[in-house]
């Protein structure tokens, strides 16, 4: 099949192109990723993809880079979710309450997140953004919650990256997004954001496929175990049906490890966040969290060893006291014997 394959980056393209080519597809790669922030990151990923594709013999077409459209759909949903968490925290602070655990009965943000918000409906319905989202009868988003913070065949070895380096609001179009809040966003909200993001890119891919005479569309996104695989499938099928081309969806997750190994071997640039500004914040916050956990584990280990050292010290002191008592007893014995010997003279 003459296939237009949406690609998010070079590393994620390695295995899907190999498998789809082996299945007989005639592949052209389509880089349509208005989600990627900042523009330098977008260019870096594209350059990496182009360099590899030139060697591998694949043509790469570039779609429009339109971050404003991403902001109007996925970005808007993401910001609204973060704002909810912040508002819930502010309310709790104002009431002088204890910090509310995400997901607890007191977590008003989570409770609100059970229902698709007006912001999400508007973002999905906005004529300038991907079209209407399927909303369940009770108005709820499905609860699919893979960890969505580091979603590509990426470099997760950058854990030492300091929290201080994480971009806060510099890239946000709607104000600050505190790092602490991004990790407390309800998974359903995160999924809604990512669905809008997939939709934008896949609708664009399907549109171009239909215009240029491709028979079908696919995407490399499903190689990552951190993405919402089922949502990707739905969005590929939806976009393809809309444009009148065939959907070619495959779950490439079993090939993720091989893609990681190969991309490292090829020395490819491997990003450490999915792509959007919010995922950058999430990844930085996760790294910071892991760093704190490691520091706490080290401190606990030191504390445990301190106890061991104190116990050893106490044992040494007890042994010394025992020895001193024994020496004293021996000295007393010697004194008595000496005295007896002197009396016998
Ligand atoms: S985390 Fe990834 S898929 Fe989700 S909105 Fe951001 S860039 Fe898109």
CSV table of C-alpha atoms and ligand atoms in Angstrom, one decimal:
chain,number,residue,atom,x,y,z
A,1,UNK,CA,0.0,0.0,0.0
A,2,UNK,CA,1.2,3.5,-0.7
A,3,UNK,CA,1.4,4.6,2.9
A,4,UNK,CA,1.9,8.0,4.5
A,5,UNK,CA,3.5,7.2,7.9
A,6,UNK,CA,3.2,9.9,10.5
A,7,UNK,CA,6.5,10.0,12.5
A,8,UNK,CA,7.1,11.8,15.8
A,9,UNK,CA,10.9,11.4,15.7
A,10,UNK,CA,13.8,9.4,14.3
A,11,UNK,CA,14.2,6.8,17.1
A,12,UNK,CA,10.5,6.0,17.0
A,13,UNK,CA,10.6,5.4,13.2
A,14,UNK,CA,13.3,2.7,13.2
A,15,UNK,CA,11.2,-0.4,13.9
A,16,UNK,CA,7.8,0.7,12.4
A,17,UNK,CA,9.4,1.5,9.1
A,18,UNK,CA,11.3,-1.8,9.1
A,19,UNK,CA,8.1,-3.8,9.9
A,20,UNK,CA,5.8,-1.9,7.6
A,21,UNK,CA,8.3,-2.2,4.7
A,22,UNK,CA,8.7,-5.9,5.3
A,23,UNK,CA,4.9,-6.1,5.1
A,24,UNK,CA,5.1,-4.7,1.6
A,25,UNK,CA,4.1,-1.1,2.2
A,26,UNK,CA,5.6,1.7,0.1
A,27,UNK,CA,6.4,4.2,2.9
A,28,UNK,CA,6.7,8.0,2.8
A,29,UNK,CA,7.3,9.6,6.2
A,30,UNK,CA,5.3,12.5,7.3
A,31,UNK,CA,6.6,14.7,10.1
A,32,UNK,CA,3.6,16.6,11.4
A,33,UNK,CA,4.3,17.6,15.0
A,34,UNK,CA,3.0,21.0,16.0
A,35,UNK,CA,3.0,19.7,19.6
A,36,UNK,CA,6.8,19.9,19.9
A,37,UNK,CA,8.1,22.7,21.9
A,38,UNK,CA,10.2,24.7,21.6
A,39,UNK,CA,10.9,25.2,17.9
A,40,UNK,CA,14.6,24.3,18.4
A,41,UNK,CA,13.4,20.9,19.7
A,42,UNK,CA,11.1,20.5,16.7
A,43,UNK,CA,14.0,21.2,14.3
A,44,UNK,CA,16.4,18.9,16.2
A,45,UNK,CA,14.0,16.0,16.0
A,46,UNK,CA,13.3,16.7,12.4
A,47,UNK,CA,17.0,16.9,11.5
A,48,UNK,CA,17.6,13.6,13.3
A,49,UNK,CA,14.8,12.0,11.4
A,50,UNK,CA,16.0,13.3,8.1
A,51,UNK,CA,19.6,12.2,8.6
A,52,UNK,CA,18.5,8.7,9.4
A,53,UNK,CA,15.8,8.5,6.6
A,54,UNK,CA,18.3,9.7,4.0
A,55,UNK,CA,20.5,6.7,4.8
A,56,UNK,CA,17.6,4.3,5.1
A,57,UNK,CA,16.1,5.4,1.8
A,58,UNK,CA,12.8,7.0,3.0
A,59,UNK,CA,11.4,10.2,1.7
A,60,UNK,CA,10.4,12.7,4.5
A,61,UNK,CA,7.7,15.3,4.0
A,62,UNK,CA,7.3,18.0,6.6
A,63,UNK,CA,3.8,19.2,7.7
A,64,UNK,CA,3.0,22.7,8.8
A,65,UNK,CA,4.5,23.6,12.2
A,66,UNK,CA,1.6,25.3,13.9
A,67,UNK,CA,2.0,25.5,17.7
A,68,UNK,CA,-0.9,27.9,18.0
A,69,UNK,CA,-3.3,25.2,16.8
A,70,UNK,CA,-1.9,22.8,19.3
A,71,UNK,CA,-2.3,25.4,22.0
A,72,UNK,CA,-5.9,25.9,21.1
A,73,UNK,CA,-6.7,22.2,21.5
A,74,UNK,CA,-4.4,20.0,23.5
A,75,UNK,CA,-2.6,22.9,25.2
A,76,UNK,CA,-5.9,24.4,26.4
A,77,UNK,CA,-7.0,21.0,27.8
A,78,UNK,CA,-3.6,20.6,29.6
A,79,UNK,CA,-3.6,24.0,31.1
A,80,UNK,CA,-7.2,23.7,32.3
A,81,UNK,CA,-6.3,20.4,34.1
A,82,UNK,CA,-3.3,22.0,35.8
A,83,UNK,CA,-5.4,25.0,36.8
A,84,UNK,CA,-7.9,22.7,38.4
A,85,UNK,CA,-5.2,21.1,40.6
A,86,UNK,CA,-3.9,24.5,41.5
A,87,UNK,CA,-7.3,25.8,42.4
A,88,UNK,CA,-8.0,22.7,44.5
A,89,UNK,CA,-4.8,23.3,46.4
A,90,UNK,CA,-5.4,27.0,46.8
A,91,UNK,CA,-8.9,26.2,48.2
A,92,UNK,CA,-7.4,23.7,50.6
A,93,UNK,CA,-4.7,26.1,51.7
A,94,UNK,CA,-7.3,28.8,52.2
A,95,UNK,CA,-9.3,26.5,54.4
A,96,UNK,CA,-6.1,25.6,56.3
A,97,UNK,CA,-6.7,22.0,55.5
A,98,UNK,CA,-4.1,19.3,55.3
A,99,UNK,CA,-2.6,18.7,51.8
A,100,UNK,CA,-5.1,16.7,49.9
A,101,UNK,CA,-3.8,13.4,48.4
A,102,UNK,CA,-4.6,13.1,44.7
A,103,UNK,CA,-7.4,10.6,44.3
A,104,UNK,CA,-8.5,10.8,47.9
A,105,UNK,CA,-12.2,11.4,48.6
A,106,UNK,CA,-11.2,15.0,49.5
A,107,UNK,CA,-9.5,15.6,46.2
A,108,UNK,CA,-11.9,18.0,44.6
A,109,UNK,CA,-9.7,18.2,41.4
A,110,UNK,CA,-10.0,14.4,40.9
A,111,UNK,CA,-13.7,14.5,41.6
A,112,UNK,CA,-14.2,17.2,39.0
A,113,UNK,CA,-12.0,15.3,36.6
A,114,UNK,CA,-14.4,12.4,36.4
A,115,UNK,CA,-16.5,14.5,34.0
A,116,UNK,CA,-15.3,16.0,30.7
A,117,UNK,CA,-15.0,19.7,31.3
A,118,UNK,CA,-16.4,22.5,29.3
A,119,UNK,CA,-12.8,23.4,28.3
A,120,UNK,CA,-12.3,20.0,26.8
A,121,UNK,CA,-15.6,20.1,25.0
A,122,UNK,CA,-14.8,23.5,23.6
A,123,UNK,CA,-11.3,22.6,22.7
A,124,UNK,CA,-12.5,19.5,20.8
A,125,UNK,CA,-15.4,21.4,19.2
A,126,UNK,CA,-13.4,24.5,18.2
A,127,UNK,CA,-13.6,24.8,14.4
A,128,UNK,CA,-9.9,25.6,14.3
A,129,UNK,CA,-8.9,22.4,16.2
A,130,UNK,CA,-9.5,18.7,15.6
A,131,UNK,CA,-13.2,17.9,15.5
A,132,UNK,CA,-15.5,16.5,18.1
A,133,UNK,CA,-14.3,14.1,20.7
A,134,UNK,CA,-16.4,11.1,21.6
A,135,UNK,CA,-17.8,11.7,25.0
A,136,UNK,CA,-19.4,8.9,26.9
A,137,UNK,CA,-23.1,8.9,27.8
A,138,UNK,CA,-22.4,10.1,31.3
A,139,UNK,CA,-20.0,12.8,30.1
A,140,UNK,CA,-17.0,11.0,31.4
A,141,UNK,CA,-13.6,10.4,29.8
A,142,UNK,CA,-12.3,6.8,29.9
A,143,UNK,CA,-9.9,6.0,32.7
A,144,UNK,CA,-6.8,4.9,30.9
A,145,UNK,CA,-3.8,5.9,32.8
A,146,UNK,CA,-0.4,4.9,31.5
A,147,UNK,CA,2.4,7.1,32.6
A,148,UNK,CA,2.4,9.7,29.8
A,149,UNK,CA,5.3,11.8,30.9
A,150,UNK,CA,8.1,10.3,28.8
A,151,UNK,CA,6.5,9.0,25.8
A,152,UNK,CA,9.0,8.4,23.0
A,153,UNK,CA,11.9,6.1,22.4
A,154,UNK,CA,13.7,8.6,24.4
A,155,UNK,CA,16.6,9.2,26.7
A,156,UNK,CA,15.5,8.4,30.2
A,157,UNK,CA,19.1,8.5,31.4
A,158,UNK,CA,19.0,12.2,32.0
A,159,UNK,CA,17.6,11.7,35.5
A,160,UNK,CA,20.2,14.0,37.0
A,161,UNK,CA,18.7,16.9,35.2
A,162,UNK,CA,18.0,19.4,37.9
A,163,UNK,CA,14.5,20.5,38.7
A,164,UNK,CA,15.9,24.0,38.5
A,165,UNK,CA,16.4,23.5,34.8
A,166,UNK,CA,12.8,22.6,34.1
A,167,UNK,CA,11.1,25.3,32.1
A,168,UNK,CA,8.2,26.7,34.1
A,169,UNK,CA,6.0,29.2,32.5
A,170,UNK,CA,8.4,30.6,29.9
A,171,UNK,CA,6.8,28.5,27.2
A,172,UNK,CA,3.3,28.6,28.5
A,173,UNK,CA,0.7,30.7,26.7
A,174,UNK,CA,-1.5,30.7,29.7
A,175,UNK,CA,0.7,31.5,32.7
A,176,UNK,CA,2.7,29.5,35.2
A,177,UNK,CA,2.3,25.8,35.6
A,178,UNK,CA,4.0,24.8,38.9
A,179,UNK,CA,5.9,21.6,38.7
A,180,UNK,CA,4.2,20.1,41.7
A,181,UNK,CA,0.8,20.5,40.1
A,182,UNK,CA,1.6,18.8,36.8
A,183,UNK,CA,2.1,15.4,38.4
A,184,UNK,CA,-1.2,15.6,40.2
A,185,UNK,CA,-3.3,16.0,37.1
A,186,UNK,CA,-6.0,13.4,36.8
A,187,UNK,CA,-5.0,10.7,34.3
A,188,UNK,CA,-8.2,11.1,32.4
A,189,UNK,CA,-7.4,14.7,31.9
A,190,UNK,CA,-3.9,13.8,30.6
A,191,UNK,CA,-5.4,11.3,28.3
A,192,UNK,CA,-7.9,13.9,26.9
A,193,UNK,CA,-4.9,16.2,26.2
A,194,UNK,CA,-3.0,13.5,24.4
A,195,UNK,CA,-6.1,12.4,22.4
A,196,UNK,CA,-6.4,16.0,21.1
A,197,UNK,CA,-2.7,16.0,20.3
A,198,UNK,CA,-2.9,12.7,18.4
A,199,UNK,CA,-6.0,14.0,16.6
A,200,UNK,CA,-4.4,17.1,15.4
A,201,UNK,CA,-1.4,15.3,14.0
A,202,UNK,CA,-3.3,12.4,12.5
A,203,UNK,CA,-6.0,14.5,10.9
A,204,UNK,CA,-3.3,16.5,9.3
A,205,UNK,CA,-1.6,13.3,8.1
A,206,UNK,CA,-4.8,11.9,6.7
A,207,UNK,CA,-5.7,15.2,4.9
A,208,UNK,CA,-2.3,15.3,3.2
A,209,UNK,CA,-2.5,11.5,2.4
A,210,UNK,CA,-5.9,12.1,0.6
A,211,UNK,CA,-4.6,15.2,-1.2
A,212,UNK,CA,-1.5,13.4,-2.5
A,213,UNK,CA,-3.0,10.1,-3.5
A,214,UNK,CA,-1.8,7.9,-0.7
A,215,UNK,CA,-3.9,4.9,0.0
A,216,UNK,CA,-3.5,4.7,3.8
A,217,UNK,CA,-2.0,6.3,6.9
A,218,UNK,CA,-0.1,5.0,9.9
A,219,UNK,CA,1.9,6.3,12.8
A,220,UNK,CA,5.1,5.5,14.7
A,221,UNK,CA,3.6,6.7,17.9
A,222,UNK,CA,2.4,3.2,18.9
A,223,UNK,CA,6.0,2.0,19.4
A,224,UNK,CA,6.1,3.7,22.8
A,225,UNK,CA,4.8,1.8,25.8
A,226,UNK,CA,4.2,5.2,27.5
A,227,UNK,CA,1.6,6.4,24.9
A,228,UNK,CA,-2.1,5.7,25.0
A,229,UNK,CA,-2.0,2.8,22.4
A,230,UNK,CA,-5.8,2.3,22.2
A,231,UNK,CA,-6.4,6.0,21.8
A,232,UNK,CA,-3.8,6.1,19.0
A,233,UNK,CA,-5.6,3.3,17.3
A,234,UNK,CA,-9.0,5.1,17.6
A,235,UNK,CA,-7.5,8.3,16.2
A,236,UNK,CA,-5.8,6.6,13.3
A,237,UNK,CA,-9.0,4.9,12.3
A,238,UNK,CA,-11.0,8.1,12.9
A,239,UNK,CA,-8.7,10.3,10.8
A,240,UNK,CA,-8.4,7.8,8.0
A,241,UNK,CA,-12.2,7.3,7.8
A,242,UNK,CA,-12.7,11.1,7.7
A,243,UNK,CA,-10.3,11.5,4.8
A,244,UNK,CA,-11.3,8.3,2.9
A,245,UNK,CA,-8.0,6.5,3.2
A,246,UNK,CA,-7.2,3.2,4.9
A,247,UNK,CA,-6.0,3.0,8.5
A,248,UNK,CA,-2.8,1.0,9.1
A,249,UNK,CA,-2.5,0.7,12.8
A,250,UNK,CA,0.0,-1.6,14.5
A,251,UNK,CA,0.9,-1.9,18.1
A,252,UNK,CA,4.7,-1.7,17.8
A,253,UNK,CA,5.4,-1.7,21.6
A,254,UNK,CA,7.1,-5.2,21.5
A,255,UNK,CA,9.8,-3.5,19.4
A,256,UNK,CA,10.4,-0.6,21.8
A,257,UNK,CA,13.5,-2.1,23.4
A,258,UNK,CA,15.0,-2.9,20.0
A,259,UNK,CA,14.3,0.7,18.9
A,260,UNK,CA,16.0,2.0,22.0
A,261,UNK,CA,19.0,-0.2,21.5
A,262,UNK,CA,19.3,0.6,17.9
A,263,UNK,CA,18.9,4.4,18.3
A,264,UNK,CA,21.6,4.4,20.9
A,265,UNK,CA,23.9,2.4,18.7
A,266,UNK,CA,23.3,4.8,15.8
A,267,UNK,CA,24.0,7.8,18.1
A,268,UNK,CA,20.7,9.4,17.4
A,269,UNK,CA,19.4,12.3,19.4
A,270,UNK,CA,17.0,10.8,21.9
A,271,UNK,CA,14.8,13.3,23.7
A,272,UNK,CA,13.8,13.0,27.3
A,273,UNK,CA,10.3,14.2,27.0
A,274,UNK,CA,7.3,13.4,24.8
A,275,UNK,CA,7.2,16.7,23.0
A,276,UNK,CA,4.9,19.4,24.3
A,277,UNK,CA,5.7,22.0,26.9
A,278,UNK,CA,3.6,20.2,29.4
A,279,UNK,CA,5.3,16.9,28.9
A,280,UNK,CA,8.6,18.7,29.4
A,281,UNK,CA,7.4,19.9,32.8
A,282,UNK,CA,6.1,16.5,33.7
A,283,UNK,CA,9.3,14.8,32.7
A,284,UNK,CA,11.4,17.3,34.7
A,285,UNK,CA,9.1,16.9,37.7
A,286,UNK,CA,9.4,13.1,37.5
A,287,UNK,CA,13.1,13.3,37.3
A,288,UNK,CA,13.1,15.6,40.3
A,289,UNK,CA,10.8,13.2,42.2
A,290,UNK,CA,13.1,10.3,41.4
A,291,UNK,CA,16.1,12.4,42.5
A,292,UNK,CA,14.4,13.1,45.8
A,293,UNK,CA,13.5,9.5,46.2
A,294,UNK,CA,17.1,8.5,45.6
A,295,UNK,CA,18.3,11.1,48.1
A,296,UNK,CA,15.8,9.8,50.7
A,297,UNK,CA,16.9,6.2,50.1
A,298,UNK,CA,20.6,7.2,50.6
A,299,UNK,CA,19.7,9.1,53.8
A,300,UNK,CA,17.8,6.1,55.1
A,301,UNK,CA,20.7,3.9,54.3
A,302,UNK,CA,23.1,6.2,56.1
A,303,UNK,CA,20.7,6.3,59.1
A,304,UNK,CA,20.6,2.5,59.1
A,305,UNK,CA,24.4,2.3,59.0
A,306,UNK,CA,24.6,4.9,61.7
A,307,UNK,CA,22.5,2.5,63.9
A,308,UNK,CA,24.8,-0.3,63.0
A,309,UNK,CA,27.9,1.8,63.9
A,310,UNK,CA,26.3,2.8,67.2
A,311,UNK,CA,25.6,-0.9,68.0
A,312,UNK,CA,29.2,-1.8,67.1
A,313,UNK,CA,30.5,1.0,69.3
A,314,UNK,CA,28.3,-0.2,72.2
A,315,UNK,CA,29.5,-3.7,71.8
A,316,UNK,CA,33.1,-2.5,71.8
A,317,UNK,CA,32.4,-0.5,75.0
A,318,UNK,CA,30.8,-3.5,76.7
A,319,UNK,CA,33.8,-5.7,75.7
A,320,UNK,CA,36.2,-3.1,77.1
A,321,UNK,CA,34.2,-2.9,80.4
A,322,UNK,CA,34.2,-6.7,80.6
A,323,UNK,CA,38.0,-6.7,80.0
A,324,UNK,CA,38.5,-4.1,82.7
A,325,UNK,CA,36.5,-6.0,85.2
A,326,UNK,CA,38.5,-9.2,84.4
A,327,UNK,CA,41.8,-7.3,84.7
A,328,UNK,CA,40.6,-5.9,88.0
A,329,UNK,CA,39.7,-9.3,89.3
A,330,UNK,CA,43.0,-10.7,88.2
A,331,UNK,CA,44.9,-8.0,89.9
A,332,UNK,CA,43.0,-8.7,93.1
A,333,UNK,CA,43.9,-12.3,92.9
A,334,UNK,CA,47.5,-11.5,92.3
A,335,UNK,CA,47.5,-9.2,95.4
A,336,UNK,CA,45.9,-11.9,97.5
A,337,UNK,CA,48.5,-14.5,96.4
A,338,UNK,CA,51.3,-12.1,97.0
A,339,UNK,CA,50.0,-11.4,100.4
A,340,UNK,CA,49.8,-15.1,101.2
A,341,UNK,CA,53.3,-15.7,99.9
A,342,UNK,CA,54.6,-12.9,102.2
A,343,UNK,CA,52.7,-14.3,105.2
A,344,UNK,CA,54.3,-17.8,104.6
A,345,UNK,CA,57.8,-16.5,104.7
B,1,LIG,S1,2.4,14.3,26.3
B,1,LIG,FE1,2.9,13.9,24.1
B,1,LIG,S2,1.0,13.1,23.2
B,1,LIG,FE2,0.5,14.1,25.1
B,1,LIG,S3,0.0,16.2,24.5
B,1,LIG,FE3,2.1,16.2,25.1
B,1,LIG,S4,3.2,15.9,23.1
B,1,LIG,FE4,1.1,15.3,22.8
